[in-house]
Amino acid sequence: MSDTQPEKMVYPLDFNYLYGKPSSTGRFKQHCEDFRVEEHLDFDLTGEGEHVCLWIKKVGENTDYLAKQLAKFAGIAAKNVSYAGLKDRQAETYQWFSLYIPGKVTPDFSTFESPGVSILKVIRHNKKLRTGCLAGNHFAIVLREISDKERLQKVLEQVAQGVPNYFGNQRFGFDGHNVNAALQMFNGRKIKDRFKRGIYLSAARSYLFNRVISQRIADNLLVQPLLGDCVQFVANRSFFPLPDLSEQTLQRLAIREVCLTAPLWGAGELTSSDDAKQYELACLSSFEDIQKGLAKEGLKQERRPLLLIPEQFSYQWLDETTLTIKFYLPAGCYATSVIRELIDTSL
């Protein structure tokens, strides 16, 4: 492979808003406690086995750093500590860790001490907790110094009906740096760190997905189907291309028996067909190098819903300029995709 580096490109993160760019400004994450997230596993812990699972509250702490601290305390290798989800440092999080401790007495974790960390529950399980083994996350978020309560009140009612299911901008790095790093990797730059390779691949794939959503918003097609759109059953996540746009098909979409999707790029043919396939190819025609690179890395064509509907959505005004919002999102979805539709946090 060539070691020649491609000219650096900037990947703009100017994805379209569903309800228009927010006119109300506000502050987000001024304090760790302003961003509270509680994860939920998609299975029950067994109560016995070789893995010790810890339910932990942490405030202002890095997930990976805490994993190393737990390993040191338990006298095991850092590789034997895992967690279900990588959570924000600037937050109050409730999350699961697992420690592989076979054939030994469970350490007394009541003596574990670390600033901002509390171990709330200790339970054995028969399997390692792997990243992504979550059903979803509950969020409680405080927004402060809101400039236009009346305008935000209207947008809150809209957001409850759904927002674009964007991957959060934090995935892409400053000015899309992680996407550019992926392109350099595809063009021969050697990245030995598997973790970094994974970040770059995810960023590139996510960027293409976001670009399709953004274009569909611009064309008023976020909830309007095209012939051949690949839809996903909400209940079991299997998907198929729409063979027609009959009244029955539109009704299935309206009641959310099925939902519209966009591609997570990989090797092979798009699973959409007809008009939708041509539309998706046109949306991504400027990114052929990224498409080829993702396919060559062995990723497969997958799909992800276009629309994200926050479940159990509620809000409460604490005063004229301070708001708390609460909602539940499935695993892999971003709270920042909800926040970006509500307020402009750039000031």
Coordinates of C-alpha atoms in Angstrom, one line a residue:
M1 CA 0.0 0.0 0.0
S2 CA 1.1 3.5 -0.7
D3 CA 2.4 5.7 2.2
T4 CA 1.3 8.8 0.4
Q5 CA -1.0 10.9 2.5
P6 CA -4.1 12.4 0.9
E7 CA -4.5 16.2 1.1
K8 CA -6.3 16.9 4.4
M9 CA -10.0 17.4 3.9
V10 CA -12.4 19.1 6.3
Y11 CA -15.7 17.2 6.9
P12 CA -18.3 19.8 7.9
L13 CA -20.7 18.9 10.7
D14 CA -23.4 21.2 9.4
F15 CA -26.2 18.6 9.3
N16 CA -29.7 20.0 8.8
Y17 CA -32.2 20.5 11.6
L18 CA -35.6 19.0 11.4
Y19 CA -37.3 21.9 13.0
G20 CA -35.0 24.7 11.8
K21 CA -31.9 25.9 13.6
P22 CA -32.8 26.7 17.2
S23 CA -33.3 30.4 17.8
S24 CA -33.1 29.9 21.6
T25 CA -29.6 29.7 23.1
G26 CA -28.7 27.9 26.3
R27 CA -26.0 26.2 28.4
F28 CA -25.5 22.5 28.4
K29 CA -23.4 20.5 30.8
Q30 CA -22.4 23.4 33.1
H31 CA -22.1 20.9 35.9
C32 CA -21.6 17.1 35.9
E33 CA -25.0 16.7 37.6
D34 CA -26.7 18.5 34.6
F35 CA -26.2 15.4 32.5
R36 CA -27.4 12.3 34.3
V37 CA -27.5 9.0 32.4
E38 CA -28.5 5.6 33.7
E39 CA -27.9 2.5 31.5
H40 CA -30.1 -0.5 31.2
L41 CA -28.9 -4.0 30.3
D42 CA -30.8 -6.1 27.8
F43 CA -30.7 -9.2 30.1
D44 CA -30.8 -10.1 33.8
L45 CA -27.7 -10.9 35.8
T46 CA -27.6 -14.5 37.0
G47 CA -26.2 -13.9 40.5
E48 CA -23.5 -16.5 40.0
G49 CA -20.5 -17.1 37.8
E50 CA -16.9 -16.1 37.2
H51 CA -17.6 -12.4 36.6
V52 CA -18.2 -9.9 39.3
C53 CA -20.6 -7.1 38.1
L54 CA -20.6 -3.7 39.7
W55 CA -23.3 -1.1 39.5
I56 CA -21.5 2.1 39.9
K57 CA -22.4 5.8 40.2
K58 CA -19.6 8.1 39.0
V59 CA -19.4 11.8 38.7
G60 CA -16.8 13.6 36.6
E61 CA -14.8 10.4 36.0
N62 CA -13.5 8.7 32.8
T63 CA -14.9 5.2 32.2
D64 CA -11.7 3.6 31.1
Y65 CA -9.6 5.2 33.9
L66 CA -12.1 3.9 36.5
A67 CA -11.9 0.4 34.9
K68 CA -8.1 0.4 35.5
Q69 CA -8.6 1.5 39.1
L70 CA -11.0 -1.4 39.7
A71 CA -8.5 -3.8 38.2
K72 CA -5.8 -2.6 40.5
F73 CA -8.0 -2.8 43.5
A74 CA -9.1 -6.4 42.7
G75 CA -5.5 -7.5 41.8
I76 CA -6.4 -8.5 38.2
A77 CA -5.2 -7.4 34.8
A78 CA -6.8 -4.4 33.2
K79 CA -7.9 -6.5 30.3
N80 CA -10.1 -8.5 32.7
V81 CA -12.3 -5.5 33.4
S82 CA -15.1 -4.6 30.9
Y83 CA -18.1 -2.3 30.8
A84 CA -21.3 -2.2 28.8
G85 CA -21.1 1.4 27.7
L86 CA -18.5 4.1 27.4
K87 CA -20.0 7.1 29.2
D88 CA -19.2 10.8 29.2
R89 CA -16.8 12.1 31.8
Q90 CA -18.6 15.4 32.2
A91 CA -21.7 13.7 33.6
E92 CA -23.3 11.8 36.5
T93 CA -23.5 8.3 35.2
Y94 CA -24.9 5.0 36.5
Q95 CA -23.3 2.1 34.7
W96 CA -22.2 -1.5 34.9
F97 CA -18.7 -2.9 35.0
S98 CA -17.6 -6.6 35.1
L99 CA -14.4 -8.1 36.5
Y100 CA -13.3 -11.6 35.6
I101 CA -12.5 -13.1 39.0
P102 CA -12.9 -16.9 38.7
G103 CA -12.4 -19.3 41.6
K104 CA -11.7 -16.5 44.1
V105 CA -13.6 -14.8 46.9
T106 CA -15.3 -11.6 45.8
P107 CA -13.3 -8.6 47.0
D108 CA -14.8 -6.3 49.6
F109 CA -15.7 -3.4 47.3
S110 CA -17.1 -1.4 50.2
T111 CA -13.5 -0.4 50.9
F112 CA -12.9 0.9 47.4
E113 CA -12.3 4.6 47.3
S114 CA -12.1 7.0 44.4
P115 CA -13.4 10.6 44.2
G116 CA -16.8 10.9 42.7
V117 CA -17.3 7.1 42.6
S118 CA -19.8 5.0 44.6
I119 CA -20.3 1.2 44.1
L120 CA -24.0 0.7 44.6
K121 CA -24.4 -3.0 43.9
V122 CA -22.2 -6.1 43.6
I123 CA -23.5 -9.3 41.8
R124 CA -22.0 -12.3 40.0
H125 CA -22.7 -13.2 36.4
N126 CA -21.8 -16.1 34.1
K127 CA -20.6 -14.0 31.2
K128 CA -18.4 -11.0 30.6
L129 CA -20.2 -7.7 30.0
R130 CA -19.4 -6.6 26.5
T131 CA -19.6 -3.1 25.0
G132 CA -23.0 -2.6 23.5
C133 CA -24.9 -5.1 25.6
L134 CA -27.4 -2.5 26.5
A135 CA -31.1 -2.1 25.9
G136 CA -30.8 1.7 26.3
N137 CA -30.2 4.6 28.6
H138 CA -32.4 7.0 30.7
F139 CA -31.4 10.6 30.6
A140 CA -32.1 13.6 32.9
I141 CA -30.6 16.7 31.5
V142 CA -30.6 20.3 32.8
L143 CA -30.5 23.2 30.3
R144 CA -29.6 26.6 31.7
E145 CA -29.6 30.2 30.7
I146 CA -32.3 29.7 28.1
S147 CA -32.8 32.8 26.1
D148 CA -36.3 32.2 24.7
K149 CA -38.7 30.2 26.8
E150 CA -41.7 30.7 24.6
R151 CA -40.0 29.5 21.4
L152 CA -38.4 26.5 23.2
Q153 CA -41.8 25.5 24.6
K154 CA -43.1 25.1 21.1
V155 CA -40.0 23.1 20.0
L156 CA -40.3 20.8 23.0
E157 CA -43.7 19.6 21.7
Q158 CA -42.2 18.9 18.3
V159 CA -39.1 17.1 19.6
A160 CA -41.4 14.7 21.6
Q161 CA -42.6 13.5 18.1
G162 CA -39.1 12.6 17.0
V163 CA -35.7 14.0 15.9
P164 CA -33.2 13.0 13.3
N165 CA -31.4 9.9 14.5
Y166 CA -27.9 11.5 13.9
F167 CA -24.7 10.1 15.4
G168 CA -23.5 12.8 17.8
N169 CA -20.8 15.2 16.5
Q170 CA -18.5 14.0 19.3
R171 CA -18.0 10.9 17.2
F172 CA -16.4 12.8 14.4
G173 CA -13.8 14.9 16.2
F174 CA -13.0 18.5 15.6
D175 CA -13.8 19.5 12.0
G176 CA -14.4 15.9 11.2
H177 CA -10.8 14.9 12.1
N178 CA -11.8 11.2 12.7
V179 CA -13.3 10.9 9.3
N180 CA -10.2 12.4 7.7
A181 CA -8.1 10.0 9.7
A182 CA -10.2 7.1 8.4
L183 CA -9.6 8.3 4.8
Q184 CA -5.8 8.5 5.5
M185 CA -6.0 4.9 6.9
F186 CA -7.8 3.7 3.7
N187 CA -5.0 5.3 1.7
G188 CA -2.2 3.5 3.4
R189 CA -1.5 5.2 6.7
K190 CA -0.8 2.4 9.3
I191 CA -2.8 2.6 12.5
K192 CA -1.7 -0.2 14.9
D193 CA -3.9 0.8 17.8
R194 CA -7.1 -1.3 17.3
F195 CA -9.1 1.1 19.5
K196 CA -8.2 4.1 17.2
R197 CA -8.9 2.0 14.1
G198 CA -12.4 1.3 15.5
I199 CA -13.0 5.0 16.2
Y200 CA -12.0 6.0 12.7
L201 CA -14.0 3.4 11.0
S202 CA -17.1 4.2 13.1
A203 CA -16.7 7.9 12.4
A204 CA -16.5 7.4 8.6
R205 CA -19.5 5.1 8.5
S206 CA -21.5 7.4 10.8
Y207 CA -20.6 10.4 8.7
L208 CA -22.1 8.9 5.6
F209 CA -25.3 7.9 7.5
N210 CA -25.7 11.5 8.8
R211 CA -25.2 12.9 5.3
V212 CA -28.1 10.8 4.0
I213 CA -30.4 12.0 6.8
S214 CA -29.3 15.6 6.3
Q215 CA -30.2 15.4 2.6
R216 CA -33.5 13.8 3.3
I217 CA -34.4 16.6 5.6
A218 CA -33.5 19.1 2.9
D219 CA -35.7 17.3 0.5
N220 CA -38.6 16.9 2.9
L221 CA -38.1 13.1 2.9
L222 CA -37.3 12.3 6.5
V223 CA -40.7 10.7 7.0
Q224 CA -41.9 10.6 3.4
P225 CA -41.0 7.2 1.8
L226 CA -39.5 6.6 -1.6
L227 CA -40.2 3.6 -3.7
G228 CA -37.7 0.9 -2.6
D229 CA -36.9 2.5 0.7
C230 CA -35.5 -0.1 3.1
V231 CA -37.8 -0.2 6.2
Q232 CA -37.2 -1.9 9.5
F233 CA -39.7 -3.7 11.6
V234 CA -39.7 -1.7 14.9
A235 CA -40.4 -4.9 16.9
N236 CA -37.6 -7.2 15.7
R237 CA -35.3 -4.9 13.6
S238 CA -35.4 -7.1 10.4
F239 CA -35.7 -5.0 7.3
F240 CA -36.9 -5.1 3.6
P241 CA -37.3 -2.7 0.7
L242 CA -40.8 -1.2 0.1
P243 CA -42.2 -2.9 -3.0
D244 CA -44.9 -0.2 -3.4
L245 CA -46.2 3.0 -1.8
S246 CA -49.8 1.8 -1.3
E247 CA -52.2 3.1 1.3
Q248 CA -51.5 0.0 3.4
T249 CA -47.7 0.6 3.2
L250 CA -48.2 4.3 4.3
Q251 CA -50.4 3.2 7.2
R252 CA -47.7 0.7 8.4
L253 CA -45.3 3.6 8.5
A254 CA -47.8 5.9 10.2
I255 CA -48.4 3.6 13.1
R256 CA -44.7 2.8 13.3
E257 CA -45.0 -0.9 12.6
V258 CA -42.1 -0.2 10.3
C259 CA -39.7 2.8 10.1
L260 CA -37.6 4.3 7.3
T261 CA -33.8 3.7 7.4
A262 CA -30.6 4.9 5.9
P263 CA -27.4 2.9 5.1
L264 CA -24.6 2.1 7.5
W265 CA -22.1 1.5 4.7
G266 CA -20.2 -1.7 4.1
A267 CA -19.4 -4.3 1.4
G268 CA -22.1 -5.5 -0.9
E269 CA -25.1 -4.0 -2.5
L270 CA -27.4 -1.5 -0.8
T271 CA -30.5 -3.2 0.6
S272 CA -32.7 -0.4 -0.7
S273 CA -33.9 -0.6 -4.3
D274 CA -35.5 1.5 -7.1
D275 CA -35.8 5.2 -6.4
A276 CA -34.5 5.0 -2.9
K277 CA -31.3 3.2 -3.9
Q278 CA -30.6 5.8 -6.6
Y279 CA -31.3 8.6 -4.1
E280 CA -28.9 7.1 -1.5
L281 CA -26.1 6.6 -4.1
A282 CA -26.6 10.2 -5.3
C283 CA -26.4 11.5 -1.7
L284 CA -23.1 9.8 -1.2
S285 CA -21.5 10.2 -4.6
S286 CA -18.9 12.6 -3.2
F287 CA -17.6 10.0 -0.8
E288 CA -16.6 7.1 -2.9
D289 CA -13.2 6.8 -1.3
I290 CA -14.8 6.3 2.1
Q291 CA -17.3 3.8 0.7
K292 CA -14.6 1.7 -0.8
G293 CA -12.5 1.9 2.3
L294 CA -15.3 0.7 4.6
A295 CA -16.1 -2.1 2.3
K296 CA -12.4 -3.2 2.1
E297 CA -12.2 -3.2 5.9
G298 CA -14.8 -6.0 5.9
L299 CA -17.8 -4.0 7.2
K300 CA -21.2 -5.2 5.9
Q301 CA -24.2 -3.2 4.6
E302 CA -26.5 -2.5 7.6
R303 CA -29.3 -0.1 8.3
R304 CA -30.3 2.4 11.0
P305 CA -33.6 4.2 11.5
L306 CA -33.9 7.8 10.2
L307 CA -36.1 9.0 13.0
L308 CA -35.4 8.8 16.7
I309 CA -38.4 9.1 19.0
P310 CA -37.5 9.8 22.6
E311 CA -39.5 7.5 24.8
Q312 CA -41.0 8.6 28.2
F313 CA -40.3 12.2 27.2
S314 CA -41.1 14.8 29.8
Y315 CA -39.9 18.2 30.9
Q316 CA -40.1 20.6 33.8
W317 CA -39.3 24.3 34.0
L318 CA -37.3 24.9 37.2
D319 CA -37.5 28.7 36.6
E320 CA -37.8 31.1 33.6
T321 CA -34.4 30.1 32.2
T322 CA -33.8 26.6 33.5
L323 CA -35.3 23.4 32.1
T324 CA -35.0 19.7 33.0
I325 CA -35.8 17.2 30.3
K326 CA -36.1 13.4 30.8
F327 CA -36.3 10.6 28.2
Y328 CA -35.2 7.1 27.3
L329 CA -33.2 6.2 24.2
P330 CA -32.4 2.8 22.7
A331 CA -28.7 1.8 22.8
G332 CA -26.6 3.5 20.2
C333 CA -28.7 6.7 20.0
Y334 CA -27.4 10.1 21.2
A335 CA -29.0 12.5 23.7
T336 CA -27.1 15.3 21.9
S337 CA -29.3 14.6 18.8
V338 CA -32.2 15.6 20.9
I339 CA -30.5 18.6 22.5
R340 CA -29.3 20.1 19.2
E341 CA -32.9 20.5 18.0
L342 CA -33.8 22.4 21.2
I343 CA -31.2 25.0 21.8
D344 CA -28.1 26.5 20.2
T345 CA -25.3 25.7 22.6
S346 CA -22.5 27.3 20.6
L347 CA -22.5 30.6 22.5

